[in-house]
Amino acid sequence: MSFHVTVKGDPALAAGLSNDMMGGMGAMGSMVHDMGHMMHDATKMAVKVAHAVSDITFIPIDTRNKIWVTLNQPSYVGGDIVAGTVEMDCIVPFFAKGVLIKFKGFERVFLQEHRTETEGTGNDKRTVHKTIDHKENKEFFKSTICVYPHQGSVNPGHYSFPFSYQLPPTLPGTFCEEGKDAMGAYAAKILYKVKATVDVAHKHDLKFTTKLVVNERCGDLVKPSYGENRKSFLLTKGKLVVKCWLNKNAYFPGETLVSKIKANNTSTKQTRKVSIKVHHRMELRAHLYHRTITHTVHKQEYPGFQPCFYGKRYLPFFIPVDLKPSSSLGDHVKSSYIISVEFDLPGAIDLSVDLPLTLYAPQFLYSAIPSQPPGAPLPPDVAYRHPWENDDNVNHCNKCKCNFSLFNRKHHCRHCMKIFCSKCTEKATPITKLAYPKPVKVCDECYPIASQGGVKYQSAKQMLASYQEALRAYYAQYIAVYPWMAEQQALLPQAPPPPQYSSGEPSAPPPPQYAA
């Protein structure tokens, strides 16, 4: 270290002063150098002490030590008591301050919005495409329970800490869905978590997190579901009226529902096919931004109806097991389903009947009776009108035998559904028993019967006996494996005893083709 000192005045005085100052500064530099060494040594000592304390306090826990949670049930509903144990295996001893278990439930929504805006004025006017993210979280509950409040050294061994926690009474079902549509990406979650923690030291805690499956409780409003719809046609007289029933409005994934359909088609329109679809509907909300997302998750097709069909059909529909249960109690996430029965009509807008559907999680909490075995017989289909005679198979009138041409057109009798010429179908009358309230064309042979209300082609009462016999055979086959079916078998009406005939008496005549 060197200093340059300039003193104005006597040179000898300046030289002496310069020598004295240089000697003093040299001594001061030596003292500073010694103090620097001392501070450096103290710093090194402090770092060593800190490292020693860190090594004592923040020793990472050995990964061979394990902790996990066992629950008393695979799933729960709101209001249930979640009970279980925190299990811990200690292989290497460590110091713990206690054992905690945390319960948390929340819903989380993310919605992406693509928006087009106009900015600027005049020549600077331009269109700008923006992407806006909407996020919102809501917490249903958050609780911490100390299952073991003591601290100390944990010795090798296995430990179990029991716990219990009651869930809030009204909770939406667990739900998780994400995807992307024309409006942008979306993600919706309703999650419940259980976290067990052994408090060791800060981030070195021993932790385990598991998801808690919560399903919505079955309400008291499980009841039969009903819907109907109708439509008229522009170029064809008559209309199509369809009524649909489900024996209940709530099912479990994996169940088979049976849709009862009663259709009355007074037009000559043919139903090419019948489709049953399941539509999934999600209602998402993040602050003031809303979006409804609907898509078809399952579809099944069946044969259609002939023209002028009037009768009943029973269509079985299997609900896929991978469909997620409904969740309707959330504030920002709602998930529901709709059953849609669609009728494919050529040259016209299809007719559909929509029925609400609620899916519950398949668990023992909701049903004490196991699912039915496969192969349950369905009620027979009933057609109250005769089968429609195909135009391609008939070239002449069924009565006068005249040939059809461009000017001699084909006409169907609305009672027997056979094809006649215009002269043989000049008469018209309402047919009340066949659901023709207005006058329709009938042939000369059917007019006397049709004018008195007509006669049904098939009778549901006539076919009920054979269906009950099929049910009895079905119960007899599975009652040994499913004892609970004995209660349902007891509800069936008893079969009438066979008629007793004396010797020589002729056998009973076969039933007539028409049943009143």
mmCIF file of C-alpha atoms in Angstrom, residues 178-466:
data_model
loop_
_atom_site.group_PDB
_atom_site.id
_atom_site.type_symbol
_atom_site.label_atom_id
_atom_site.label_comp_id
_atom_site.label_asym_id
_atom_site.label_seq_id
_atom_site.Cartn_x
_atom_site.Cartn_y
_atom_site.Cartn_z
ATOM 1 C CA GLU A 178 -60.415 -31.871 -19.492
ATOM 2 C CA GLY A 179 -60.387 -31.296 -23.218
ATOM 3 C CA LYS A 180 -60.590 -28.750 -25.994
ATOM 4 C CA ASP A 181 -63.360 -27.496 -28.269
ATOM 5 C CA ALA A 182 -63.919 -24.577 -30.656
ATOM 6 C CA MET A 183 -64.093 -22.116 -27.757
ATOM 7 C CA GLY A 184 -60.752 -23.228 -26.304
ATOM 8 C CA ALA A 185 -59.334 -25.611 -23.744
ATOM 9 C CA TYR A 186 -61.143 -26.477 -20.526
ATOM 10 C CA ALA A 187 -60.483 -28.429 -17.357
ATOM 11 C CA ALA A 188 -62.820 -29.179 -14.451
ATOM 12 C CA LYS A 189 -61.953 -31.008 -11.249
ATOM 13 C CA ILE A 190 -63.751 -31.894 -8.035
ATOM 14 C CA LEU A 191 -61.225 -33.634 -5.822
ATOM 15 C CA TYR A 192 -60.949 -34.849 -2.241
ATOM 16 C CA LYS A 193 -57.590 -35.697 -0.667
ATOM 17 C CA VAL A 194 -56.275 -37.275 2.526
ATOM 18 C CA LYS A 195 -52.674 -36.463 3.471
ATOM 19 C CA ALA A 196 -50.739 -38.153 6.305
ATOM 20 C CA THR A 197 -47.586 -36.425 7.589
ATOM 21 C CA VAL A 198 -44.974 -37.348 10.165
ATOM 22 C CA ASP A 199 -43.602 -33.974 11.282
ATOM 23 C CA VAL A 200 -39.821 -34.421 11.133
ATOM 24 C CA ALA A 201 -38.257 -31.125 10.072
ATOM 25 C CA HIS A 202 -39.542 -28.761 7.417
ATOM 26 C CA LYS A 203 -39.422 -30.245 3.917
ATOM 27 C CA HIS A 204 -37.912 -33.474 5.177
ATOM 28 C CA ASP A 205 -41.291 -34.628 6.570
ATOM 29 C CA LEU A 206 -42.473 -38.160 5.849
ATOM 30 C CA LYS A 207 -45.660 -37.739 3.743
ATOM 31 C CA PHE A 208 -48.307 -39.756 1.932
ATOM 32 C CA THR A 209 -51.305 -38.415 -0.067
ATOM 33 C CA THR A 210 -54.273 -40.394 -1.385
ATOM 34 C CA LYS A 211 -57.452 -39.372 -3.140
ATOM 35 C CA LEU A 212 -60.778 -39.763 -1.403
ATOM 36 C CA VAL A 213 -63.626 -40.913 -3.661
ATOM 37 C CA VAL A 214 -66.843 -39.079 -2.767
ATOM 38 C CA ASN A 215 -70.123 -39.683 -4.595
ATOM 39 C CA GLU A 216 -73.366 -37.766 -4.411
ATOM 40 C CA ARG A 217 -75.978 -39.299 -2.178
ATOM 41 C CA CYS A 218 -78.994 -40.853 -3.872
ATOM 42 C CA GLY A 219 -81.913 -38.513 -3.448
ATOM 43 C CA ASP A 220 -85.477 -39.454 -2.599
ATOM 44 C CA LEU A 221 -86.670 -38.387 -6.058
ATOM 45 C CA VAL A 222 -85.785 -41.611 -7.877
ATOM 46 C CA LYS A 223 -88.936 -42.243 -9.883
ATOM 47 C CA PRO A 224 -90.048 -43.434 -13.327
ATOM 48 C CA SER A 225 -89.082 -41.162 -16.198
ATOM 49 C CA TYR A 226 -91.441 -40.192 -19.019
ATOM 50 C CA GLY A 227 -91.240 -38.069 -22.142
ATOM 51 C CA GLU A 228 -93.112 -37.645 -25.405
ATOM 52 C CA ASN A 229 -92.843 -35.776 -28.683
ATOM 53 C CA ARG A 230 -94.754 -35.512 -31.951
ATOM 54 C CA LYS A 231 -94.339 -34.090 -35.416
ATOM 55 C CA SER A 232 -96.326 -33.474 -38.598
ATOM 56 C CA PHE A 233 -95.103 -33.752 -42.193
ATOM 57 C CA LEU A 234 -95.310 -31.204 -44.995
ATOM 58 C CA LEU A 235 -95.989 -33.486 -47.967
ATOM 59 C CA THR A 236 -97.597 -36.407 -46.146
ATOM 60 C CA LYS A 237 -100.838 -36.509 -44.215
ATOM 61 C CA GLY A 238 -100.864 -37.717 -40.635
ATOM 62 C CA LYS A 239 -98.377 -37.344 -37.813
ATOM 63 C CA LEU A 240 -96.001 -39.351 -35.660
ATOM 64 C CA VAL A 241 -96.556 -39.442 -31.891
ATOM 65 C CA VAL A 242 -93.987 -41.166 -29.678
ATOM 66 C CA LYS A 243 -94.108 -41.769 -25.897
ATOM 67 C CA CYS A 244 -91.138 -43.156 -23.945
ATOM 68 C CA TRP A 245 -90.860 -44.561 -20.418
ATOM 69 C CA LEU A 246 -87.943 -45.584 -18.217
ATOM 70 C CA ASN A 247 -88.669 -47.543 -15.040
ATOM 71 C CA LYS A 248 -86.491 -45.019 -13.138
ATOM 72 C CA ASN A 249 -84.448 -41.907 -13.783
ATOM 73 C CA ALA A 250 -81.280 -43.011 -11.938
ATOM 74 C CA TYR A 251 -78.997 -45.937 -12.791
ATOM 75 C CA PHE A 252 -75.570 -47.328 -12.022
ATOM 76 C CA PRO A 253 -72.896 -47.607 -14.743
ATOM 77 C CA GLY A 254 -72.981 -51.172 -16.024
ATOM 78 C CA GLU A 255 -76.733 -51.568 -15.606
ATOM 79 C CA THR A 256 -79.101 -52.353 -18.466
ATOM 80 C CA LEU A 257 -82.093 -50.074 -18.704
ATOM 81 C CA VAL A 258 -85.198 -50.964 -20.681
ATOM 82 C CA SER A 259 -86.930 -48.205 -22.611
ATOM 83 C CA LYS A 260 -90.607 -48.761 -23.301
ATOM 84 C CA ILE A 261 -91.701 -47.010 -26.505
ATOM 85 C CA LYS A 262 -95.253 -46.533 -27.680
ATOM 86 C CA ALA A 263 -95.464 -45.109 -31.195
ATOM 87 C CA ASN A 264 -98.485 -44.111 -33.284
ATOM 88 C CA ASN A 265 -97.689 -43.224 -36.887
ATOM 89 C CA THR A 266 -100.795 -42.206 -38.822
ATOM 90 C CA SER A 267 -98.708 -41.274 -41.886
ATOM 91 C CA THR A 268 -97.027 -43.408 -44.517
ATOM 92 C CA LYS A 269 -93.582 -42.333 -43.350
ATOM 93 C CA GLN A 270 -91.261 -45.185 -42.433
ATOM 94 C CA THR A 271 -88.928 -45.087 -39.443
ATOM 95 C CA ARG A 272 -85.665 -46.438 -40.804
ATOM 96 C CA LYS A 273 -84.001 -46.950 -37.419
ATOM 97 C CA VAL A 274 -84.273 -46.063 -33.756
ATOM 98 C CA SER A 275 -81.210 -44.822 -31.877
ATOM 99 C CA ILE A 276 -80.678 -44.412 -28.134
ATOM 100 C CA LYS A 277 -77.913 -41.944 -27.288
ATOM 101 C CA VAL A 278 -76.363 -40.783 -24.024
ATOM 102 C CA HIS A 279 -75.370 -37.111 -24.051
ATOM 103 C CA HIS A 280 -72.976 -35.817 -21.399
ATOM 104 C CA ARG A 281 -73.617 -32.204 -20.381
ATOM 105 C CA MET A 282 -71.097 -30.129 -18.408
ATOM 106 C CA GLU A 283 -71.877 -26.675 -17.035
ATOM 107 C CA LEU A 284 -68.679 -24.824 -16.102
ATOM 108 C CA ARG A 285 -68.342 -21.384 -14.532
ATOM 109 C CA ALA A 286 -65.271 -19.325 -13.676
ATOM 110 C CA HIS A 287 -66.235 -15.957 -12.153
ATOM 111 C CA LEU A 288 -68.575 -14.352 -14.734
ATOM 112 C CA TYR A 289 -67.621 -16.592 -17.665
ATOM 113 C CA HIS A 290 -69.891 -19.575 -18.371
ATOM 114 C CA ARG A 291 -69.654 -22.455 -20.824
ATOM 115 C CA THR A 292 -71.868 -25.467 -21.495
ATOM 116 C CA ILE A 293 -70.230 -28.472 -23.163
ATOM 117 C CA THR A 294 -72.352 -31.320 -24.549
ATOM 118 C CA HIS A 295 -71.141 -34.377 -26.424
ATOM 119 C CA THR A 296 -72.409 -37.888 -27.166
ATOM 120 C CA VAL A 297 -70.677 -40.571 -25.100
ATOM 121 C CA HIS A 298 -72.574 -43.704 -26.186
ATOM 122 C CA LYS A 299 -74.973 -44.770 -28.937
ATOM 123 C CA GLN A 300 -76.925 -47.912 -29.769
ATOM 124 C CA GLU A 301 -79.155 -48.545 -32.807
ATOM 125 C CA TYR A 302 -82.257 -50.725 -33.305
ATOM 126 C CA PRO A 303 -84.498 -51.626 -36.262
ATOM 127 C CA GLY A 304 -87.134 -49.061 -37.204
ATOM 128 C CA PHE A 305 -90.906 -49.168 -37.629
ATOM 129 C CA GLN A 306 -93.000 -49.866 -40.668
ATOM 130 C CA PRO A 307 -95.306 -47.163 -42.083
ATOM 131 C CA CYS A 308 -98.530 -46.698 -40.094
ATOM 132 C CA PHE A 309 -97.048 -48.543 -37.129
ATOM 133 C CA TYR A 310 -99.032 -48.457 -33.895
ATOM 134 C CA GLY A 311 -97.797 -50.501 -30.952
ATOM 135 C CA LYS A 312 -95.238 -50.993 -28.204
ATOM 136 C CA ARG A 313 -91.586 -51.909 -28.247
ATOM 137 C CA TYR A 314 -89.101 -52.628 -25.448
ATOM 138 C CA LEU A 315 -85.501 -51.648 -26.203
ATOM 139 C CA PRO A 316 -82.713 -52.784 -23.828
ATOM 140 C CA PHE A 317 -79.825 -50.339 -23.454
ATOM 141 C CA PHE A 318 -76.547 -51.113 -21.692
ATOM 142 C CA ILE A 319 -74.971 -48.209 -19.798
ATOM 143 C CA PRO A 320 -71.176 -48.342 -20.213
ATOM 144 C CA VAL A 321 -69.231 -48.945 -17.032
ATOM 145 C CA ASP A 322 -66.706 -46.200 -17.843
ATOM 146 C CA LEU A 323 -69.229 -43.351 -17.640
ATOM 147 C CA LYS A 324 -68.504 -41.012 -14.751
ATOM 148 C CA PRO A 325 -71.187 -40.537 -12.079
ATOM 149 C CA SER A 326 -73.288 -37.390 -12.170
ATOM 150 C CA SER A 327 -72.208 -34.410 -10.084
ATOM 151 C CA SER A 328 -74.782 -31.649 -9.663
ATOM 152 C CA LEU A 329 -74.066 -30.040 -6.258
ATOM 153 C CA GLY A 330 -70.966 -28.056 -7.241
ATOM 154 C CA ASP A 331 -71.038 -24.283 -7.621
ATOM 155 C CA HIS A 332 -68.640 -24.128 -10.575
ATOM 156 C CA VAL A 333 -68.783 -27.668 -12.008
ATOM 157 C CA LYS A 334 -71.981 -29.564 -12.831
ATOM 158 C CA SER A 335 -72.094 -32.855 -14.743
ATOM 159 C CA SER A 336 -75.334 -34.477 -15.937
ATOM 160 C CA TYR A 337 -76.621 -36.882 -18.602
ATOM 161 C CA ILE A 338 -79.534 -36.989 -21.050
ATOM 162 C CA ILE A 339 -80.996 -40.094 -22.701
ATOM 163 C CA SER A 340 -82.169 -39.252 -26.217
ATOM 164 C CA VAL A 341 -84.374 -41.654 -28.211
ATOM 165 C CA GLU A 342 -84.149 -40.628 -31.892
ATOM 166 C CA PHE A 343 -86.296 -41.817 -34.807
ATOM 167 C CA ASP A 344 -84.692 -41.650 -38.259
ATOM 168 C CA LEU A 345 -87.305 -40.538 -40.806
ATOM 169 C CA PRO A 346 -86.517 -40.400 -44.557
ATOM 170 C CA GLY A 347 -87.053 -36.993 -46.148
ATOM 171 C CA ALA A 348 -87.910 -35.304 -42.847
ATOM 172 C CA ILE A 349 -86.295 -33.941 -39.702
ATOM 173 C CA ASP A 350 -85.720 -36.735 -37.207
ATOM 174 C CA LEU A 351 -87.898 -36.935 -34.117
ATOM 175 C CA SER A 352 -86.256 -37.246 -30.693
ATOM 176 C CA VAL A 353 -87.494 -37.697 -27.131
ATOM 177 C CA ASP A 354 -85.146 -36.528 -24.359
ATOM 178 C CA LEU A 355 -85.199 -37.990 -20.844
ATOM 179 C CA PRO A 356 -83.023 -36.886 -17.905
ATOM 180 C CA LEU A 357 -80.605 -39.498 -16.592
ATOM 181 C CA THR A 358 -78.681 -39.575 -13.316
ATOM 182 C CA LEU A 359 -75.733 -41.938 -12.930
ATOM 183 C CA TYR A 360 -74.672 -42.990 -9.441
ATOM 184 C CA ALA A 361 -71.470 -44.722 -8.503
ATOM 185 C CA PRO A 362 -71.853 -48.523 -8.271
ATOM 186 C CA GLN A 363 -71.414 -49.170 -4.562
ATOM 187 C CA PHE A 364 -73.184 -51.063 -1.819
ATOM 188 C CA LEU A 365 -74.303 -47.853 -0.089
ATOM 189 C CA TYR A 366 -77.036 -47.338 -2.618
ATOM 190 C CA SER A 367 -78.455 -50.783 -3.182
ATOM 191 C CA ALA A 368 -78.837 -53.823 -0.942
ATOM 192 C CA ILE A 369 -79.853 -55.978 -3.939
ATOM 193 C CA PRO A 370 -77.129 -57.090 -6.389
ATOM 194 C CA SER A 371 -77.554 -56.558 -10.103
ATOM 195 C CA GLN A 372 -79.702 -58.960 -12.070
ATOM 196 C CA PRO A 373 -78.044 -61.853 -13.863
ATOM 197 C CA PRO A 374 -77.775 -61.605 -17.655
ATOM 198 C CA GLY A 375 -80.480 -62.766 -19.995
ATOM 199 C CA ALA A 376 -83.580 -61.358 -18.295
ATOM 200 C CA PRO A 377 -86.512 -61.775 -20.708
ATOM 201 C CA LEU A 378 -88.151 -58.626 -22.038
ATOM 202 C CA PRO A 379 -91.883 -58.103 -22.461
ATOM 203 C CA PRO A 380 -93.005 -58.971 -25.985
ATOM 204 C CA ASP A 381 -93.346 -56.267 -28.614
ATOM 205 C CA VAL A 382 -96.926 -55.532 -29.584
ATOM 206 C CA ALA A 383 -98.239 -54.222 -32.922
ATOM 207 C CA TYR A 384 -101.911 -53.224 -32.829
ATOM 208 C CA ARG A 385 -102.089 -52.771 -36.612
ATOM 209 C CA HIS A 386 -101.417 -55.348 -39.289
ATOM 210 C CA PRO A 387 -97.954 -55.378 -40.890
ATOM 211 C CA TRP A 388 -97.620 -52.902 -43.746
ATOM 212 C CA GLU A 389 -97.720 -54.692 -47.116
ATOM 213 C CA ASN A 390 -94.661 -53.833 -49.192
ATOM 214 C CA ASP A 391 -95.365 -51.967 -52.435
ATOM 215 C CA ASP A 392 -92.613 -53.807 -54.307
ATOM 216 C CA ASN A 393 -94.247 -57.193 -53.737
ATOM 217 C CA VAL A 394 -97.708 -56.336 -55.133
ATOM 218 C CA ASN A 395 -98.488 -55.605 -58.796
ATOM 219 C CA HIS A 396 -102.287 -55.902 -58.820
ATOM 220 C CA CYS A 397 -105.253 -55.142 -56.547
ATOM 221 C CA ASN A 398 -105.948 -57.735 -53.865
ATOM 222 C CA LYS A 399 -109.701 -57.614 -54.621
ATOM 223 C CA CYS A 400 -110.406 -56.836 -58.283
ATOM 224 C CA LYS A 401 -106.985 -58.041 -59.512
ATOM 225 C CA CYS A 402 -106.500 -55.019 -61.786
ATOM 226 C CA ASN A 403 -102.927 -54.102 -62.623
ATOM 227 C CA PHE A 404 -101.336 -50.948 -61.261
ATOM 228 C CA SER A 405 -99.931 -48.286 -63.546
ATOM 229 C CA LEU A 406 -99.017 -44.623 -63.583
ATOM 230 C CA PHE A 407 -102.694 -43.677 -63.472
ATOM 231 C CA ASN A 408 -103.986 -46.584 -61.403
ATOM 232 C CA ARG A 409 -102.146 -45.971 -58.096
ATOM 233 C CA LYS A 410 -101.739 -48.219 -55.069
ATOM 234 C CA HIS A 411 -103.690 -47.559 -51.844
ATOM 235 C CA HIS A 412 -103.350 -49.256 -48.472
ATOM 236 C CA CYS A 413 -106.364 -50.179 -46.376
ATOM 237 C CA ARG A 414 -105.751 -48.729 -42.935
ATOM 238 C CA HIS A 415 -107.371 -51.716 -41.212
ATOM 239 C CA CYS A 416 -105.759 -54.749 -42.871
ATOM 240 C CA MET A 417 -102.840 -52.799 -44.443
ATOM 241 C CA LYS A 418 -103.193 -54.632 -47.765
ATOM 242 C CA ILE A 419 -102.911 -52.909 -51.149
ATOM 243 C CA PHE A 420 -105.958 -52.122 -53.277
ATOM 244 C CA CYS A 421 -106.857 -49.846 -56.152
ATOM 245 C CA SER A 422 -108.661 -46.541 -55.657
ATOM 246 C CA LYS A 423 -112.083 -48.023 -56.540
ATOM 247 C CA CYS A 424 -111.757 -50.700 -53.859
ATOM 248 C CA THR A 425 -110.810 -48.134 -51.173
ATOM 249 C CA GLU A 426 -113.424 -45.464 -51.778
ATOM 250 C CA LYS A 427 -114.908 -45.784 -48.293
ATOM 251 C CA ALA A 428 -113.454 -43.972 -45.286
ATOM 252 C CA THR A 429 -114.214 -44.189 -41.578
ATOM 253 C CA PRO A 430 -112.519 -43.478 -38.235
ATOM 254 C CA ILE A 431 -111.004 -46.547 -36.558
ATOM 255 C CA THR A 432 -111.028 -45.747 -32.853
ATOM 256 C CA LYS A 433 -109.456 -48.982 -31.600
ATOM 257 C CA LEU A 434 -106.502 -48.496 -33.950
ATOM 258 C CA ALA A 435 -105.981 -44.834 -32.962
ATOM 259 C CA TYR A 436 -107.380 -43.309 -36.160
ATOM 260 C CA PRO A 437 -109.627 -40.512 -34.849
ATOM 261 C CA LYS A 438 -110.190 -39.081 -38.348
ATOM 262 C CA PRO A 439 -111.654 -40.923 -41.362
ATOM 263 C CA VAL A 440 -109.124 -43.042 -43.256
ATOM 264 C CA LYS A 441 -109.360 -45.267 -46.329
ATOM 265 C CA VAL A 442 -110.466 -48.851 -45.810
ATOM 266 C CA CYS A 443 -111.279 -51.643 -48.228
ATOM 267 C CA ASP A 444 -114.803 -52.921 -48.794
ATOM 268 C CA GLU A 445 -114.232 -56.078 -46.759
ATOM 269 C CA CYS A 446 -112.871 -54.245 -43.686
ATOM 270 C CA TYR A 447 -115.410 -51.401 -43.733
ATOM 271 C CA PRO A 448 -118.112 -53.122 -41.577
ATOM 272 C CA ILE A 449 -115.567 -53.991 -38.859
ATOM 273 C CA ALA A 450 -113.638 -50.727 -39.118
ATOM 274 C CA SER A 451 -116.764 -48.585 -38.871
ATOM 275 C CA GLN A 452 -117.513 -50.208 -35.494
ATOM 276 C CA GLY A 453 -114.057 -49.369 -34.099
ATOM 277 C CA GLY A 454 -111.938 -52.034 -35.745
ATOM 278 C CA VAL A 455 -110.112 -55.033 -34.304
ATOM 279 C CA LYS A 456 -106.555 -55.028 -32.999
ATOM 280 C CA TYR A 457 -104.035 -57.247 -34.755
ATOM 281 C CA GLN A 458 -102.302 -58.240 -31.500
ATOM 282 C CA SER A 459 -103.425 -57.938 -27.926
ATOM 283 C CA ALA A 460 -100.965 -57.311 -25.080
ATOM 284 C CA LYS A 461 -103.187 -59.254 -22.690
ATOM 285 C CA GLN A 462 -103.095 -62.253 -24.968
ATOM 286 C CA MET A 463 -99.275 -62.247 -24.989
ATOM 287 C CA LEU A 464 -98.886 -61.599 -21.250
ATOM 288 C CA ALA A 465 -99.335 -65.256 -20.282
ATOM 289 C CA SER A 466 -96.399 -66.428 -22.417
#
